Amino acid sequence: MAPSTSIWNTAPTSAPKQRRGHYVRGSAAHPGKMLPQVAAHAIATYSRPGDLVLDPMCGIGTTLVEAIRLGRHAIGNEYEPRWAALARANVRHITEHLGPDTATTGHVTRGDARHLTRLIHPDHHGKVDLVLTSPPYGRTVHGQVRSTSETGEPGVRRMDDRYSHDPANLAYAKTDQLLNAFTKILDECRRIVRPGGTVVVTTRPWREQGELVDLPSAVLAAGKAAGLIPTERCVALLAGVRNGELITRPSFFQMKNARDARRAGIPMCVVQHEDVLVFTRPDHSAALPSGTEPELAATGPRWP
C-alpha cells in the first residue's frame, strides 16, 4: 500500500473534469457525489490490486468505478432505485471502457444498508478488504443552480438537490436518527470486512438553522460504537492548489449561506475539504449477537 499522508491533494481539477469519460450521462444529478479523486486516493492508499472494495451507500457508484479503474473488485449497495441503476450503468461503462483484458469486477445490490449482511452474498462476509463510503449530508450543501439566462425564467432555479422523494431515505432523517442508523450501517460493515481490514468514511460538517452540525465528530463516535478502531483522521481537499495557494470551487449555495451568515454576524467560512475518518476492524472482533442495535454513547457529540 502507498504511505498515508494527512492532507490529500484531491482536487487538482474540477469534479466534472474528473468524471469526464468515466461516468454515464445523468450521473451529475446525484446531490451528494463523492469526488472521484477522493475515492481513488483512499482506494490506492488503503487497498491493493485484486482486493475487494465495498461501498454500502454507493450512490452513482463512484467508489466502484474508481476501484475497478485501479484493479480492485467492487461491491456497492444503494437504497434508491434510480441511483442503483446509474451505479450499475457506470460499472458497465467503466468495465467496457477498460476492455476485455480487465480482470476486475463490479456488482451492485439494492436495499437498506442497515441490513447489509442480508444484502451482500455470504461468500463475501469477512473477505472485504476496504469499505469506503459517505453518509448523506444536509441539503445546504446539495444542489445545482441555473440562472435566468440558462432557463429563460426569472430568478435562480435550484435543481438536483434531493436524493428522492422517499421520506424513509436517511438523508431526510433527523440528525440523531441519521447517526444511530449510520452506527448500525458501520456495525454491518464491521461484520463483513475482514479482520484487520479498513473502513474509510468521508464527511463534512454543515449548518442547520445557523447551528453547526459536526458530522465528522459524530461519525467518529459512530465508528467507535460499532466496534471499529479509529486509526487516522485526514483532510481531502476540495480546492485546487496553484503556486502554493488554494483555488476554491464553492457551490452557489455554499457562498450564499456564508454571505448570509456573515451579514448576520456569524463568522462562517466555506468548507473546502472533506474529513476522512479511517477505522480498522480489530483482528479479535467477534460479531455481536443477531439483532443487536448499537447506539451512540450518551457521552457522544450533542446536536442542535
PDB file of C-alpha atoms in Angstrom:
ATOM      1  CA  MET A   1       0.000   0.000   0.000  1.00  0.00           C
ATOM      2  CA  ALA A   2       1.060   3.604  -0.553  1.00  0.00           C
ATOM      3  CA  PRO A   3       2.135   5.523   2.579  1.00  0.00           C
ATOM      4  CA  SER A   4      -0.652   7.606   4.083  1.00  0.00           C
ATOM      5  CA  THR A   5      -0.474  11.395   4.342  1.00  0.00           C
ATOM      6  CA  SER A   6      -2.798  13.582   6.382  1.00  0.00           C
ATOM      7  CA  ILE A   7      -3.618  16.124   3.625  1.00  0.00           C
ATOM      8  CA  TRP A   8      -4.780  14.788   0.273  1.00  0.00           C
ATOM      9  CA  ASN A   9      -4.457  16.950  -2.853  1.00  0.00           C
ATOM     10  CA  THR A  10      -7.610  15.507  -4.426  1.00  0.00           C
ATOM     11  CA  ALA A  11      -8.994  18.431  -6.423  1.00  0.00           C
ATOM     12  CA  PRO A  12      -6.344  19.489  -8.934  1.00  0.00           C
ATOM     13  CA  THR A  13      -9.200  19.645 -11.452  1.00  0.00           C
ATOM     14  CA  SER A  14     -12.938  20.222 -11.081  1.00  0.00           C
ATOM     15  CA  ALA A  15     -15.424  17.446 -10.376  1.00  0.00           C
ATOM     16  CA  PRO A  16     -16.885  17.456 -13.932  1.00  0.00           C
ATOM     17  CA  LYS A  17     -13.392  17.053 -15.404  1.00  0.00           C
ATOM     18  CA  GLN A  18     -12.632  14.207 -13.026  1.00  0.00           C
ATOM     19  CA  ARG A  19     -15.774  12.347 -14.118  1.00  0.00           C
ATOM     20  CA  ARG A  20     -15.475  13.066 -17.846  1.00  0.00           C
ATOM     21  CA  GLY A  21     -15.417   9.903 -19.934  1.00  0.00           C
ATOM     22  CA  HIS A  22     -15.657   7.555 -16.948  1.00  0.00           C
ATOM     23  CA  TYR A  23     -19.304   8.068 -15.926  1.00  0.00           C
ATOM     24  CA  VAL A  24     -22.529   7.870 -17.907  1.00  0.00           C
ATOM     25  CA  ARG A  25     -24.821  10.806 -18.637  1.00  0.00           C
ATOM     26  CA  GLY A  26     -27.086  11.672 -15.714  1.00  0.00           C
ATOM     27  CA  SER A  27     -24.530  10.893 -13.020  1.00  0.00           C
ATOM     28  CA  ALA A  28     -24.062  14.577 -12.170  1.00  0.00           C
ATOM     29  CA  ALA A  29     -27.677  14.788 -10.952  1.00  0.00           C
ATOM     30  CA  HIS A  30     -26.895  12.943  -7.719  1.00  0.00           C
ATOM     31  CA  PRO A  31     -26.869  15.535  -4.895  1.00  0.00           C
ATOM     32  CA  GLY A  32     -24.127  14.012  -2.733  1.00  0.00           C
ATOM     33  CA  LYS A  33     -21.481  12.532  -5.035  1.00  0.00           C
ATOM     34  CA  MET A  34     -18.040  11.641  -3.742  1.00  0.00           C
ATOM     35  CA  LEU A  35     -15.247  13.366  -5.650  1.00  0.00           C
ATOM     36  CA  PRO A  36     -13.603  10.687  -7.851  1.00  0.00           C
ATOM     37  CA  GLN A  37     -10.065  11.557  -6.797  1.00  0.00           C
ATOM     38  CA  VAL A  38     -11.033  11.363  -3.114  1.00  0.00           C
ATOM     39  CA  ALA A  39     -12.257   7.819  -3.742  1.00  0.00           C
ATOM     40  CA  ALA A  40      -9.207   6.967  -5.867  1.00  0.00           C
ATOM     41  CA  HIS A  41      -6.757   8.266  -3.250  1.00  0.00           C
ATOM     42  CA  ALA A  42      -8.443   6.290  -0.468  1.00  0.00           C
ATOM     43  CA  ILE A  43      -8.519   3.113  -2.563  1.00  0.00           C
ATOM     44  CA  ALA A  44      -4.865   3.444  -3.625  1.00  0.00           C
ATOM     45  CA  THR A  45      -3.783   4.124  -0.033  1.00  0.00           C
ATOM     46  CA  TYR A  46      -5.776   1.512   1.877  1.00  0.00           C
ATOM     47  CA  SER A  47      -6.031  -1.426  -0.545  1.00  0.00           C
ATOM     48  CA  ARG A  48      -4.000  -3.394  -3.075  1.00  0.00           C
ATOM     49  CA  PRO A  49      -4.738  -4.516  -6.645  1.00  0.00           C
ATOM     50  CA  GLY A  50      -7.015  -7.538  -6.557  1.00  0.00           C
ATOM     51  CA  ASP A  51      -8.569  -6.531  -3.202  1.00  0.00           C
ATOM     52  CA  LEU A  52     -12.306  -6.339  -2.632  1.00  0.00           C
ATOM     53  CA  VAL A  53     -13.791  -2.868  -2.008  1.00  0.00           C
ATOM     54  CA  LEU A  54     -17.316  -2.230  -0.681  1.00  0.00           C
ATOM     55  CA  ASP A  55     -19.492   0.891  -0.567  1.00  0.00           C
ATOM     56  CA  PRO A  56     -22.728   0.263   1.400  1.00  0.00           C
ATOM     57  CA  MET A  57     -24.275   3.592   0.286  1.00  0.00           C
ATOM     58  CA  CYS A  58     -22.775   3.795  -3.177  1.00  0.00           C
ATOM     59  CA  GLY A  59     -24.968   6.417  -4.911  1.00  0.00           C
ATOM     60  CA  ILE A  60     -23.931   6.554  -8.575  1.00  0.00           C
ATOM     61  CA  GLY A  61     -21.058   4.139  -7.902  1.00  0.00           C
ATOM     62  CA  THR A  62     -18.054   6.467  -7.642  1.00  0.00           C
ATOM     63  CA  THR A  63     -16.261   4.108  -5.251  1.00  0.00           C
ATOM     64  CA  LEU A  64     -16.933   1.176  -7.582  1.00  0.00           C
ATOM     65  CA  VAL A  65     -15.761   2.953 -10.733  1.00  0.00           C
ATOM     66  CA  GLU A  66     -12.530   4.159  -9.144  1.00  0.00           C
ATOM     67  CA  ALA A  67     -11.879   0.752  -7.568  1.00  0.00           C
ATOM     68  CA  ILE A  68     -12.279  -1.004 -10.925  1.00  0.00           C
ATOM     69  CA  ARG A  69     -10.032   1.553 -12.614  1.00  0.00           C
ATOM     70  CA  LEU A  70      -7.364   0.762 -10.004  1.00  0.00           C
ATOM     71  CA  GLY A  71      -7.600  -3.006 -10.445  1.00  0.00           C
ATOM     72  CA  ARG A  72      -9.786  -3.824  -7.444  1.00  0.00           C
ATOM     73  CA  HIS A  73     -13.025  -5.795  -7.312  1.00  0.00           C
ATOM     74  CA  ALA A  74     -16.001  -3.741  -6.164  1.00  0.00           C
ATOM     75  CA  ILE A  75     -19.366  -4.273  -4.494  1.00  0.00           C
ATOM     76  CA  GLY A  76     -21.892  -1.491  -3.992  1.00  0.00           C
ATOM     77  CA  ASN A  77     -25.253  -1.211  -2.319  1.00  0.00           C
ATOM     78  CA  GLU A  78     -27.741   1.623  -2.846  1.00  0.00           C
ATOM     79  CA  TYR A  79     -31.174   2.287  -1.353  1.00  0.00           C
ATOM     80  CA  GLU A  80     -32.655   4.401  -4.157  1.00  0.00           C
ATOM     81  CA  PRO A  81     -33.629   2.548  -7.378  1.00  0.00           C
ATOM     82  CA  ARG A  82     -32.653   5.496  -9.586  1.00  0.00           C
ATOM     83  CA  TRP A  83     -29.109   5.730  -8.248  1.00  0.00           C
ATOM     84  CA  ALA A  84     -28.668   1.952  -8.083  1.00  0.00           C
ATOM     85  CA  ALA A  85     -29.481   1.796 -11.796  1.00  0.00           C
ATOM     86  CA  LEU A  86     -26.944   4.555 -12.508  1.00  0.00           C
ATOM     87  CA  ALA A  87     -24.314   2.777 -10.409  1.00  0.00           C
ATOM     88  CA  ARG A  88     -24.834  -0.386 -12.459  1.00  0.00           C
ATOM     89  CA  ALA A  89     -24.613   1.637 -15.668  1.00  0.00           C
ATOM     90  CA  ASN A  90     -21.378   3.257 -14.500  1.00  0.00           C
ATOM     91  CA  VAL A  91     -19.886  -0.127 -13.605  1.00  0.00           C
ATOM     92  CA  ARG A  92     -20.768  -1.456 -17.070  1.00  0.00           C
ATOM     93  CA  HIS A  93     -19.413   1.698 -18.696  1.00  0.00           C
ATOM     94  CA  ILE A  94     -16.018   1.610 -16.993  1.00  0.00           C
ATOM     95  CA  THR A  95     -15.685  -2.153 -17.488  1.00  0.00           C
ATOM     96  CA  GLU A  96     -16.369  -1.785 -21.224  1.00  0.00           C
ATOM     97  CA  HIS A  97     -14.034   1.210 -21.369  1.00  0.00           C
ATOM     98  CA  LEU A  98     -11.176  -0.811 -19.847  1.00  0.00           C
ATOM     99  CA  GLY A  99     -11.780  -3.606 -22.346  1.00  0.00           C
ATOM    100  CA  PRO A 100     -11.767  -7.404 -22.197  1.00  0.00           C
ATOM    101  CA  ASP A 101      -8.339  -7.588 -20.546  1.00  0.00           C
ATOM    102  CA  THR A 102      -9.597  -6.137 -17.264  1.00  0.00           C
ATOM    103  CA  ALA A 103      -9.670  -8.762 -14.508  1.00  0.00           C
ATOM    104  CA  THR A 104     -11.725  -6.772 -12.020  1.00  0.00           C
ATOM    105  CA  THR A 105     -15.475  -6.964 -11.461  1.00  0.00           C
ATOM    106  CA  GLY A 106     -18.236  -4.790 -10.030  1.00  0.00           C
ATOM    107  CA  HIS A 107     -21.648  -5.639  -8.635  1.00  0.00           C
ATOM    108  CA  VAL A 108     -24.488  -3.505  -7.218  1.00  0.00           C
ATOM    109  CA  THR A 109     -27.240  -4.605  -4.842  1.00  0.00           C
ATOM    110  CA  ARG A 110     -30.221  -2.516  -3.758  1.00  0.00           C
ATOM    111  CA  GLY A 111     -31.612  -2.166  -0.265  1.00  0.00           C
ATOM    112  CA  ASP A 112     -31.324  -0.564   3.170  1.00  0.00           C
ATOM    113  CA  ALA A 113     -27.671  -0.625   4.261  1.00  0.00           C
ATOM    114  CA  ARG A 114     -28.772  -1.196   7.854  1.00  0.00           C
ATOM    115  CA  HIS A 115     -29.383  -4.780   6.679  1.00  0.00           C
ATOM    116  CA  LEU A 116     -26.163  -5.070   4.691  1.00  0.00           C
ATOM    117  CA  THR A 117     -25.302  -8.590   5.847  1.00  0.00           C
ATOM    118  CA  ARG A 118     -28.550  -9.798   4.250  1.00  0.00           C
ATOM    119  CA  LEU A 119     -27.872  -7.935   1.000  1.00  0.00           C
ATOM    120  CA  ILE A 120     -24.241  -8.924   0.446  1.00  0.00           C
ATOM    121  CA  HIS A 121     -23.673 -12.558  -0.508  1.00  0.00           C
ATOM    122  CA  PRO A 122     -22.349 -14.634   2.427  1.00  0.00           C
ATOM    123  CA  ASP A 123     -19.333 -15.652   0.325  1.00  0.00           C
ATOM    124  CA  HIS A 124     -18.057 -12.080   0.743  1.00  0.00           C
ATOM    125  CA  HIS A 125     -18.535 -11.885   4.508  1.00  0.00           C
ATOM    126  CA  GLY A 126     -15.156 -11.472   6.176  1.00  0.00           C
ATOM    127  CA  LYS A 127     -13.491 -11.075   2.763  1.00  0.00           C
ATOM    128  CA  VAL A 128     -13.884  -7.329   2.119  1.00  0.00           C
ATOM    129  CA  ASP A 129     -10.533  -5.539   2.377  1.00  0.00           C
ATOM    130  CA  LEU A 130     -11.775  -1.940   2.287  1.00  0.00           C
ATOM    131  CA  VAL A 131     -15.081  -0.229   2.973  1.00  0.00           C
ATOM    132  CA  LEU A 132     -15.277   3.295   1.533  1.00  0.00           C
ATOM    133  CA  THR A 133     -18.448   5.344   1.917  1.00  0.00           C
ATOM    134  CA  SER A 134     -20.017   8.636   2.934  1.00  0.00           C
ATOM    135  CA  PRO A 135     -23.213   9.412   4.862  1.00  0.00           C
ATOM    136  CA  PRO A 136     -25.821  11.752   3.345  1.00  0.00           C
ATOM    137  CA  TYR A 137     -25.299  15.446   4.028  1.00  0.00           C
ATOM    138  CA  GLY A 138     -27.695  18.227   4.872  1.00  0.00           C
ATOM    139  CA  ARG A 139     -29.471  19.922   1.969  1.00  0.00           C
ATOM    140  CA  THR A 140     -27.462  23.136   2.448  1.00  0.00           C
ATOM    141  CA  VAL A 141     -24.525  21.528   0.620  1.00  0.00           C
ATOM    142  CA  HIS A 142     -26.641  19.983  -2.138  1.00  0.00           C
ATOM    143  CA  GLY A 143     -27.931  21.143  -5.445  1.00  0.00           C
ATOM    144  CA  GLN A 144     -27.096  22.998  -8.613  1.00  0.00           C
ATOM    145  CA  VAL A 145     -28.455  26.291  -9.893  1.00  0.00           C
ATOM    146  CA  ARG A 146     -29.481  27.643 -13.250  1.00  0.00           C
ATOM    147  CA  SER A 147     -29.695  31.361 -13.947  1.00  0.00           C
ATOM    148  CA  THR A 148     -32.313  33.254 -15.958  1.00  0.00           C
ATOM    149  CA  SER A 149     -30.034  33.250 -18.996  1.00  0.00           C
ATOM    150  CA  GLU A 150     -29.930  29.432 -18.876  1.00  0.00           C
ATOM    151  CA  THR A 151     -33.598  28.699 -18.145  1.00  0.00           C
ATOM    152  CA  GLY A 152     -35.376  31.723 -19.638  1.00  0.00           C
ATOM    153  CA  GLU A 153     -37.297  32.024 -16.367  1.00  0.00           C
ATOM    154  CA  PRO A 154     -36.922  34.871 -13.864  1.00  0.00           C
ATOM    155  CA  GLY A 155     -34.730  34.249 -10.834  1.00  0.00           C
ATOM    156  CA  VAL A 156     -32.391  31.443  -9.877  1.00  0.00           C
ATOM    157  CA  ARG A 157     -33.672  27.891 -10.178  1.00  0.00           C
ATOM    158  CA  ARG A 158     -32.432  25.192  -7.806  1.00  0.00           C
ATOM    159  CA  MET A 159     -32.182  21.636  -9.078  1.00  0.00           C
ATOM    160  CA  ASP A 160     -30.715  18.202  -8.260  1.00  0.00           C
ATOM    161  CA  ASP A 161     -30.927  18.915  -4.534  1.00  0.00           C
ATOM    162  CA  ARG A 162     -32.755  15.763  -3.409  1.00  0.00           C
ATOM    163  CA  TYR A 163     -31.843  12.093  -3.267  1.00  0.00           C
ATOM    164  CA  SER A 164     -35.500  11.245  -3.870  1.00  0.00           C
ATOM    165  CA  HIS A 165     -38.975  11.977  -2.516  1.00  0.00           C
ATOM    166  CA  ASP A 166     -38.942   8.867  -0.318  1.00  0.00           C
ATOM    167  CA  PRO A 167     -39.358  10.030   3.309  1.00  0.00           C
ATOM    168  CA  ALA A 168     -37.663   6.833   4.518  1.00  0.00           C
ATOM    169  CA  ASN A 169     -34.372   7.906   2.912  1.00  0.00           C
ATOM    170  CA  LEU A 170     -31.859   8.601   5.701  1.00  0.00           C
ATOM    171  CA  ALA A 171     -30.984  11.923   4.072  1.00  0.00           C
ATOM    172  CA  TYR A 172     -34.282  13.264   5.463  1.00  0.00           C
ATOM    173  CA  ALA A 173     -33.972  11.783   8.952  1.00  0.00           C
ATOM    174  CA  LYS A 174     -33.316  13.960  11.967  1.00  0.00           C
ATOM    175  CA  THR A 175     -29.653  14.159  12.829  1.00  0.00           C
ATOM    176  CA  ASP A 176     -29.799  11.872  15.858  1.00  0.00           C
ATOM    177  CA  GLN A 177     -31.790   9.303  13.856  1.00  0.00           C
ATOM    178  CA  LEU A 178     -29.285   9.534  10.996  1.00  0.00           C
ATOM    179  CA  LEU A 179     -26.354   8.913  13.334  1.00  0.00           C
ATOM    180  CA  ASN A 180     -27.957   5.945  15.047  1.00  0.00           C
ATOM    181  CA  ALA A 181     -28.750   4.492  11.612  1.00  0.00           C
ATOM    182  CA  PHE A 182     -25.194   5.132  10.398  1.00  0.00           C
ATOM    183  CA  THR A 183     -23.826   3.429  13.506  1.00  0.00           C
ATOM    184  CA  LYS A 184     -25.869   0.370  12.560  1.00  0.00           C
ATOM    185  CA  ILE A 185     -24.513   0.556   8.992  1.00  0.00           C
ATOM    186  CA  LEU A 186     -20.932   0.700  10.287  1.00  0.00           C
ATOM    187  CA  ASP A 187     -21.658  -2.273  12.532  1.00  0.00           C
ATOM    188  CA  GLU A 188     -22.898  -4.188   9.477  1.00  0.00           C
ATOM    189  CA  CYS A 189     -19.693  -3.205   7.676  1.00  0.00           C
ATOM    190  CA  ARG A 190     -17.633  -4.479  10.615  1.00  0.00           C
ATOM    191  CA  ARG A 191     -19.297  -7.865  10.235  1.00  0.00           C
ATOM    192  CA  ILE A 192     -18.404  -8.024   6.537  1.00  0.00           C
ATOM    193  CA  VAL A 193     -14.894  -6.521   6.407  1.00  0.00           C
ATOM    194  CA  ARG A 194     -12.035  -8.926   7.071  1.00  0.00           C
ATOM    195  CA  PRO A 195     -10.221  -8.860  10.440  1.00  0.00           C
ATOM    196  CA  GLY A 196      -7.635  -6.100  10.190  1.00  0.00           C
ATOM    197  CA  GLY A 197      -9.487  -4.580   7.232  1.00  0.00           C
ATOM    198  CA  THR A 198     -10.102  -0.867   6.801  1.00  0.00           C
ATOM    199  CA  VAL A 199     -13.244   1.281   6.870  1.00  0.00           C
ATOM    200  CA  VAL A 200     -12.940   4.816   5.449  1.00  0.00           C
ATOM    201  CA  VAL A 201     -15.705   7.412   5.798  1.00  0.00           C
ATOM    202  CA  THR A 202     -15.567  10.805   4.092  1.00  0.00           C
ATOM    203  CA  THR A 203     -17.763  13.518   5.543  1.00  0.00           C
ATOM    204  CA  ARG A 204     -18.049  17.210   6.287  1.00  0.00           C
ATOM    205  CA  PRO A 205     -19.942  19.482   8.672  1.00  0.00           C
ATOM    206  CA  TRP A 206     -22.871  21.683   7.701  1.00  0.00           C
ATOM    207  CA  ARG A 207     -25.125  24.278   9.304  1.00  0.00           C
ATOM    208  CA  GLU A 208     -28.780  23.744  10.062  1.00  0.00           C
ATOM    209  CA  GLN A 209     -30.755  26.866  11.012  1.00  0.00           C
ATOM    210  CA  GLY A 210     -27.477  28.551  11.908  1.00  0.00           C
ATOM    211  CA  GLU A 211     -26.252  25.712  14.138  1.00  0.00           C
ATOM    212  CA  LEU A 212     -23.135  23.740  13.251  1.00  0.00           C
ATOM    213  CA  VAL A 213     -23.753  20.035  12.726  1.00  0.00           C
ATOM    214  CA  ASP A 214     -20.339  18.482  13.422  1.00  0.00           C
ATOM    215  CA  LEU A 215     -20.922  15.340  11.398  1.00  0.00           C
ATOM    216  CA  PRO A 216     -17.243  14.259  11.313  1.00  0.00           C
ATOM    217  CA  SER A 217     -17.041  14.059  15.117  1.00  0.00           C
ATOM    218  CA  ALA A 218     -20.357  12.216  15.219  1.00  0.00           C
ATOM    219  CA  VAL A 219     -19.175   9.700  12.617  1.00  0.00           C
ATOM    220  CA  LEU A 220     -16.042   9.149  14.711  1.00  0.00           C
ATOM    221  CA  ALA A 221     -18.260   8.329  17.698  1.00  0.00           C
ATOM    222  CA  ALA A 222     -20.444   6.109  15.489  1.00  0.00           C
ATOM    223  CA  GLY A 223     -17.437   4.094  14.335  1.00  0.00           C
ATOM    224  CA  LYS A 224     -16.303   3.522  17.910  1.00  0.00           C
ATOM    225  CA  ALA A 225     -19.822   2.482  18.923  1.00  0.00           C
ATOM    226  CA  ALA A 226     -19.859  -0.011  16.036  1.00  0.00           C
ATOM    227  CA  GLY A 227     -16.733  -1.725  17.349  1.00  0.00           C
ATOM    228  CA  LEU A 228     -14.219  -0.187  14.943  1.00  0.00           C
ATOM    229  CA  ILE A 229     -10.853   1.272  15.972  1.00  0.00           C
ATOM    230  CA  PRO A 230     -10.117   4.849  14.780  1.00  0.00           C
ATOM    231  CA  THR A 231      -6.635   4.956  13.259  1.00  0.00           C
ATOM    232  CA  GLU A 232      -6.382   8.161  11.194  1.00  0.00           C
ATOM    233  CA  ARG A 233      -8.138  11.457  10.519  1.00  0.00           C
ATOM    234  CA  CYS A 234      -7.142  13.087   7.244  1.00  0.00           C
ATOM    235  CA  VAL A 235      -8.193  16.038   5.096  1.00  0.00           C
ATOM    236  CA  ALA A 236      -9.140  15.609   1.427  1.00  0.00           C
ATOM    237  CA  LEU A 237      -9.010  18.956  -0.347  1.00  0.00           C
ATOM    238  CA  LEU A 238     -11.985  20.083  -2.434  1.00  0.00           C
ATOM    239  CA  ALA A 239      -9.961  23.111  -3.533  1.00  0.00           C
ATOM    240  CA  GLY A 240      -7.163  23.088  -6.076  1.00  0.00           C
ATOM    241  CA  VAL A 241      -3.585  24.122  -5.319  1.00  0.00           C
ATOM    242  CA  ARG A 242      -1.835  26.590  -7.617  1.00  0.00           C
ATOM    243  CA  ASN A 243       1.605  28.006  -6.772  1.00  0.00           C
ATOM    244  CA  GLY A 244       1.067  27.252  -3.105  1.00  0.00           C
ATOM    245  CA  GLU A 245      -2.360  28.918  -2.989  1.00  0.00           C
ATOM    246  CA  LEU A 246      -5.748  27.245  -2.575  1.00  0.00           C
ATOM    247  CA  ILE A 247      -8.125  27.700  -5.509  1.00  0.00           C
ATOM    248  CA  THR A 248     -11.600  27.262  -4.054  1.00  0.00           C
ATOM    249  CA  ARG A 249     -14.553  25.888  -6.001  1.00  0.00           C
ATOM    250  CA  PRO A 250     -17.527  26.548  -3.710  1.00  0.00           C
ATOM    251  CA  SER A 251     -21.071  25.928  -4.856  1.00  0.00           C
ATOM    252  CA  PHE A 252     -23.596  28.734  -5.255  1.00  0.00           C
ATOM    253  CA  PHE A 253     -25.345  27.645  -2.055  1.00  0.00           C
ATOM    254  CA  GLN A 254     -22.132  27.430  -0.043  1.00  0.00           C
ATOM    255  CA  MET A 255     -21.301  31.017  -0.995  1.00  0.00           C
ATOM    256  CA  LYS A 256     -24.841  32.254  -0.362  1.00  0.00           C
ATOM    257  CA  ASN A 257     -25.021  30.596   3.048  1.00  0.00           C
ATOM    258  CA  ALA A 258     -21.641  32.001   4.075  1.00  0.00           C
ATOM    259  CA  ARG A 259     -22.554  35.538   2.950  1.00  0.00           C
ATOM    260  CA  ASP A 260     -25.930  35.397   4.691  1.00  0.00           C
ATOM    261  CA  ALA A 261     -24.279  34.194   7.894  1.00  0.00           C
ATOM    262  CA  ARG A 262     -21.648  36.926   7.816  1.00  0.00           C
ATOM    263  CA  ARG A 263     -24.301  39.576   7.297  1.00  0.00           C
ATOM    264  CA  ALA A 264     -25.958  38.188  10.436  1.00  0.00           C
ATOM    265  CA  GLY A 265     -22.701  38.484  12.367  1.00  0.00           C
ATOM    266  CA  ILE A 266     -21.753  34.789  12.232  1.00  0.00           C
ATOM    267  CA  PRO A 267     -18.110  34.341  11.089  1.00  0.00           C
ATOM    268  CA  MET A 268     -18.928  31.404   8.825  1.00  0.00           C
ATOM    269  CA  CYS A 269     -16.357  30.032   6.380  1.00  0.00           C
ATOM    270  CA  VAL A 270     -16.840  27.997   3.222  1.00  0.00           C
ATOM    271  CA  VAL A 271     -15.806  24.383   3.764  1.00  0.00           C
ATOM    272  CA  GLN A 272     -13.310  23.294   1.109  1.00  0.00           C
ATOM    273  CA  HIS A 273     -12.317  19.898   2.384  1.00  0.00           C
ATOM    274  CA  GLU A 274     -13.698  16.519   3.380  1.00  0.00           C
ATOM    275  CA  ASP A 275     -12.824  14.971   6.722  1.00  0.00           C
ATOM    276  CA  VAL A 276     -11.560  11.437   6.072  1.00  0.00           C
ATOM    277  CA  LEU A 277     -12.026   9.131   9.054  1.00  0.00           C
ATOM    278  CA  VAL A 278     -10.136   5.852   8.918  1.00  0.00           C
ATOM    279  CA  PHE A 279     -11.059   2.857  11.084  1.00  0.00           C
ATOM    280  CA  THR A 280      -9.739  -0.685  11.399  1.00  0.00           C
ATOM    281  CA  ARG A 281     -11.653  -3.821  12.283  1.00  0.00           C
ATOM    282  CA  PRO A 282      -9.764  -5.409  15.174  1.00  0.00           C
ATOM    283  CA  ASP A 283      -8.358  -8.859  14.489  1.00  0.00           C
ATOM    284  CA  HIS A 284     -10.150 -10.267  17.507  1.00  0.00           C
ATOM    285  CA  SER A 285     -13.504  -8.587  16.705  1.00  0.00           C
ATOM    286  CA  ALA A 286     -16.392 -11.002  17.172  1.00  0.00           C
ATOM    287  CA  ALA A 287     -19.818 -10.462  15.663  1.00  0.00           C
ATOM    288  CA  LEU A 288     -22.414  -9.058  18.047  1.00  0.00           C
ATOM    289  CA  PRO A 289     -25.453 -11.243  18.721  1.00  0.00           C
ATOM    290  CA  SER A 290     -28.029 -11.145  15.921  1.00  0.00           C
ATOM    291  CA  GLY A 291     -30.475  -8.277  16.401  1.00  0.00           C
ATOM    292  CA  THR A 292     -28.109  -6.158  18.473  1.00  0.00           C
ATOM    293  CA  GLU A 293     -28.609  -2.480  17.680  1.00  0.00           C
ATOM    294  CA  PRO A 294     -25.529  -0.403  18.602  1.00  0.00           C
ATOM    295  CA  GLU A 295     -26.235   3.198  19.537  1.00  0.00           C
ATOM    296  CA  LEU A 296     -24.124   6.272  20.090  1.00  0.00           C
ATOM    297  CA  ALA A 297     -22.908   6.600  23.662  1.00  0.00           C
ATOM    298  CA  ALA A 298     -24.627   9.198  25.804  1.00  0.00           C
ATOM    299  CA  THR A 299     -21.302  10.992  26.129  1.00  0.00           C
ATOM    300  CA  GLY A 300     -21.016  11.465  22.359  1.00  0.00           C
ATOM    301  CA  PRO A 301     -21.460  14.723  20.396  1.00  0.00           C
ATOM    302  CA  ARG A 302     -24.513  16.829  21.058  1.00  0.00           C
ATOM    303  CA  TRP A 303     -26.729  18.048  18.245  1.00  0.00           C
ATOM    304  CA  PRO A 304     -28.792  21.140  17.543  1.00  0.00           C
TER     305      PRO A 304
END
